Amino acid sequence: MGKTTLVGAVSEIAPLRTEAVMTSASAGVDDLSATPDKQTTTVAMDFGRITLDEDLILYLFGTPGQHRFWFMWDDLVRGAIGAVVLVDTRRLADCFPAIDYFENSGLPFIVALNCFDGLQTHHAEDVREALQIGPDTPIVSCDARRRESAKSTLITLVEHALMARLR
Ligand SMILES: Nc1nc2c(ncn2[C@@H]2O[C@H](COP(=O)(O)OP(=O)(O)OP(=O)(O)O)[C@@H](O)[C@H]2O)c(=O)[nH]1
Ligand SMILES: [Mg+2]
């Protein structure tokens, strides 16, 4: 969780948002038990842009995490330089399918731990073991609300994607 927040924190254009207020009608579809304070969810996609260098402009696409939206991922990975799997450390196991997806896609990706309590309760290497993340995949911590933190996460991704191309 934190994808919409991350795109909003770093984007230099007004982020396109497609939030909908969650009602009790989505209660059976979206598991809210671990995130009782959450009131909106993304129904299509987040979109933003960030200039990292004068000749390096990233376009950011935040896709909804729910399984019923995964068909969008297949299109996005084709043009993307890489992906960030944003992990809500309160719901570690939820991101396993996403990690599995990107391991199989061949697209360079990194894992960003969204530390909700402000403290890092999960150590990167424990998460790597728990989620079976390969040794070459970077794991970083990130506070999606803070621009600098979100930006450095994206820089890590770009560096990783460039390295993957050189291999
Ligand atoms: N403490 C803390 N709260 C965060 C962080 N990132 C997001 N939040 C809060 O978590 C809530 C949900 O974040 P979103 O950015 O909407 O999550 P999302 O991944 O877009 O969720 P979906 O669109 O439903 O898939 C918001 O109320 C944010 O303010 C973070 O790094 N730390
Ligand atoms: Mg969202």
Coordinates of C-alpha atoms and ligand atoms in Angstrom, one line a residue:
M1 CA 0.0 0.0 0.0
G2 CA 1.1 3.6 -0.7
K3 CA 1.3 3.5 -4.5
T4 CA -1.1 6.5 -5.0
T5 CA 0.8 8.3 -2.2
L6 CA 4.1 7.7 -3.8
V7 CA 3.1 8.9 -7.2
G8 CA 1.6 12.0 -5.6
A9 CA 4.7 12.7 -3.6
V10 CA 7.1 12.7 -6.5
S11 CA 5.1 13.7 -9.5
E12 CA 5.9 17.2 -10.9
I13 CA 2.6 17.2 -12.9
A14 CA -0.7 17.0 -11.1
P15 CA -1.1 13.3 -10.6
L16 CA -4.0 11.8 -12.4
R17 CA -6.0 10.0 -9.8
T18 CA -8.8 7.6 -10.1
E19 CA -9.7 7.1 -6.5
A20 CA -13.1 5.9 -5.3
V21 CA -14.4 6.0 -1.8
M22 CA -14.7 2.5 -0.6
T23 CA -18.0 1.5 0.7
S24 CA -19.2 -1.6 2.5
A25 CA -20.0 -3.0 -1.0
S26 CA -16.3 -3.6 -1.5
A27 CA -15.8 -5.2 1.9
G28 CA -15.9 -8.7 0.6
V29 CA -13.7 -7.9 -2.4
D30 CA -10.9 -5.8 -0.9
D31 CA -9.5 -7.1 2.4
L32 CA -9.5 -4.1 4.7
S33 CA -8.9 -6.0 7.9
A34 CA -5.3 -4.9 8.2
T35 CA -5.9 -1.4 7.0
P36 CA -9.0 -0.2 8.8
D37 CA -8.1 3.5 8.3
K38 CA -8.1 3.2 4.5
Q39 CA -11.0 5.0 2.9
T40 CA -10.2 5.2 -0.8
T41 CA -8.8 2.8 -3.4
T42 CA -7.5 3.2 -6.9
V43 CA -10.0 2.0 -9.5
A44 CA -7.9 2.5 -12.6
M45 CA -4.4 3.8 -12.4
D46 CA -2.2 6.5 -11.0
F47 CA -0.1 8.4 -13.4
G48 CA 2.7 10.9 -12.8
R49 CA 6.0 12.1 -14.1
I50 CA 9.4 12.9 -12.6
T51 CA 12.5 14.4 -14.1
L52 CA 15.6 12.7 -12.5
D53 CA 18.1 14.3 -14.8
E54 CA 17.8 16.6 -17.9
D55 CA 17.7 13.6 -20.2
L56 CA 16.0 11.1 -17.8
I57 CA 12.3 11.6 -17.3
L58 CA 10.3 8.8 -15.7
Y59 CA 6.7 8.3 -16.3
L60 CA 5.1 6.6 -13.4
F61 CA 2.2 4.2 -13.6
G62 CA 0.6 3.0 -10.4
T63 CA -1.5 0.0 -11.0
P64 CA -4.1 -1.3 -8.5
G65 CA -2.8 -4.2 -6.6
Q66 CA -6.0 -6.2 -6.5
H67 CA -5.8 -9.4 -8.5
R68 CA -8.7 -8.4 -10.7
F69 CA -6.6 -5.6 -12.3
W70 CA -3.6 -7.7 -13.2
F71 CA -4.5 -7.8 -16.9
M72 CA -3.1 -4.2 -17.0
W73 CA 0.3 -5.3 -15.8
D74 CA 0.9 -7.4 -18.9
D75 CA 0.7 -4.2 -21.1
L76 CA 2.7 -2.0 -18.8
V77 CA 5.7 -4.4 -18.4
R78 CA 6.2 -4.2 -22.2
G79 CA 7.1 -0.6 -22.3
A80 CA 8.5 -0.2 -18.7
I81 CA 12.1 0.1 -17.7
G82 CA 11.3 -1.4 -14.3
A83 CA 8.9 -1.9 -11.5
V84 CA 8.7 -1.1 -7.8
V85 CA 6.8 -3.6 -5.7
L86 CA 5.7 -1.5 -2.7
V87 CA 5.3 -3.7 0.3
D88 CA 3.1 -2.8 3.2
T89 CA 5.0 -4.4 6.0
R90 CA 1.8 -5.0 7.9
R91 CA 0.7 -7.4 5.1
L92 CA 3.9 -8.9 4.0
A93 CA 2.4 -12.0 2.4
D94 CA 0.1 -10.0 0.2
C95 CA 2.9 -9.0 -2.1
F96 CA 4.1 -12.5 -2.8
P97 CA 2.0 -12.8 -6.0
A98 CA 3.4 -9.5 -7.3
I99 CA 7.0 -10.6 -6.6
D100 CA 6.3 -13.9 -8.3
Y101 CA 4.8 -12.1 -11.3
F102 CA 7.8 -9.8 -11.8
E103 CA 10.4 -12.6 -11.2
N104 CA 8.7 -14.4 -14.1
S105 CA 8.2 -11.3 -16.3
G106 CA 12.0 -10.7 -16.7
L107 CA 11.4 -7.0 -16.0
P108 CA 13.9 -5.5 -13.6
F109 CA 12.2 -4.7 -10.3
I110 CA 13.0 -3.6 -6.8
V111 CA 11.1 -4.1 -3.5
A112 CA 10.4 -1.1 -1.4
L113 CA 9.3 -1.6 2.2
N114 CA 6.7 1.0 3.1
C115 CA 7.3 1.4 6.8
F116 CA 4.0 2.5 8.2
D117 CA 4.9 2.9 11.8
G118 CA 7.9 5.1 11.0
L119 CA 10.2 2.5 12.2
Q120 CA 11.7 -0.3 10.3
T121 CA 10.4 -3.3 12.0
H122 CA 11.3 -5.6 9.2
H123 CA 14.9 -6.1 8.1
A124 CA 15.6 -6.3 4.4
E125 CA 17.3 -9.7 4.6
D126 CA 14.4 -11.2 6.7
V127 CA 12.0 -10.0 4.1
R128 CA 14.2 -11.4 1.3
E129 CA 14.1 -14.8 2.9
A130 CA 10.4 -14.7 3.8
L131 CA 9.3 -13.7 0.3
Q132 CA 12.0 -15.7 -1.6
I133 CA 13.4 -12.6 -3.3
G134 CA 16.4 -13.3 -5.5
P135 CA 19.9 -12.1 -4.3
D136 CA 20.2 -9.5 -7.2
T137 CA 16.9 -7.7 -6.4
P138 CA 17.5 -4.6 -4.3
I139 CA 15.3 -4.1 -1.2
V140 CA 14.9 -0.6 0.1
S141 CA 12.8 1.2 2.8
C142 CA 10.6 4.0 1.7
D143 CA 8.2 6.4 3.2
A144 CA 5.8 7.0 0.3
R145 CA 4.6 10.3 1.8
R146 CA 8.1 11.9 1.6
R147 CA 9.2 13.2 -1.7
E148 CA 12.9 12.5 -1.1
S149 CA 12.3 9.0 0.0
A150 CA 10.1 8.2 -2.9
K151 CA 12.5 9.8 -5.3
S152 CA 15.5 7.8 -4.0
T153 CA 13.4 4.6 -4.4
L154 CA 12.9 5.5 -8.1
I155 CA 16.7 6.2 -8.5
T156 CA 17.5 2.8 -7.0
L157 CA 15.1 1.3 -9.6
V158 CA 16.7 3.1 -12.5
E159 CA 20.2 2.1 -11.4
H160 CA 19.1 -1.5 -11.0
A161 CA 17.5 -1.5 -14.4
L162 CA 20.6 0.0 -16.0
M163 CA 22.8 -2.6 -14.4
A164 CA 20.5 -5.4 -15.5
R165 CA 20.8 -4.2 -19.1
L166 CA 24.6 -4.3 -18.9
R167 CA 24.6 -7.9 -17.6
Ligands
LIG1 N1 2.6 6.0 7.8 C1 2.5 5.9 6.4 N2 1.4 6.0 5.8 C2 1.3 5.9 4.5 C3 2.5 5.6 3.7 N3 2.2 5.5 2.4 C4 0.8 5.7 2.4 N4 0.3 5.9 3.6 C5 -1.1 6.1 3.9 O1 -1.8 4.9 3.6 C6 -3.1 5.2 3.0 C7 -3.3 4.4 1.7 O2 -2.3 4.8 0.8 P1 -2.5 4.7 -0.8 O3 -1.4 5.5 -1.4 O4 -3.9 5.2 -1.1 O5 -2.4 3.2 -1.2 P2 -2.5 2.5 -2.6 O6 -1.4 1.6 -2.7 O7 -2.7 3.5 -3.7 O8 -3.9 1.6 -2.4 P3 -4.8 1.1 -3.6 O9 -5.0 2.1 -4.6 O10 -6.1 0.8 -2.8 O11 -4.2 -0.2 -4.1 C8 -3.2 6.7 2.9 O12 -4.0 7.1 3.9 C9 -1.7 7.2 3.1 O13 -1.7 8.4 3.7 C10 3.8 5.5 4.4 O14 4.8 5.3 3.9 N5 3.7 5.7 5.8
MG2 MG -4.0 3.7 -5.1

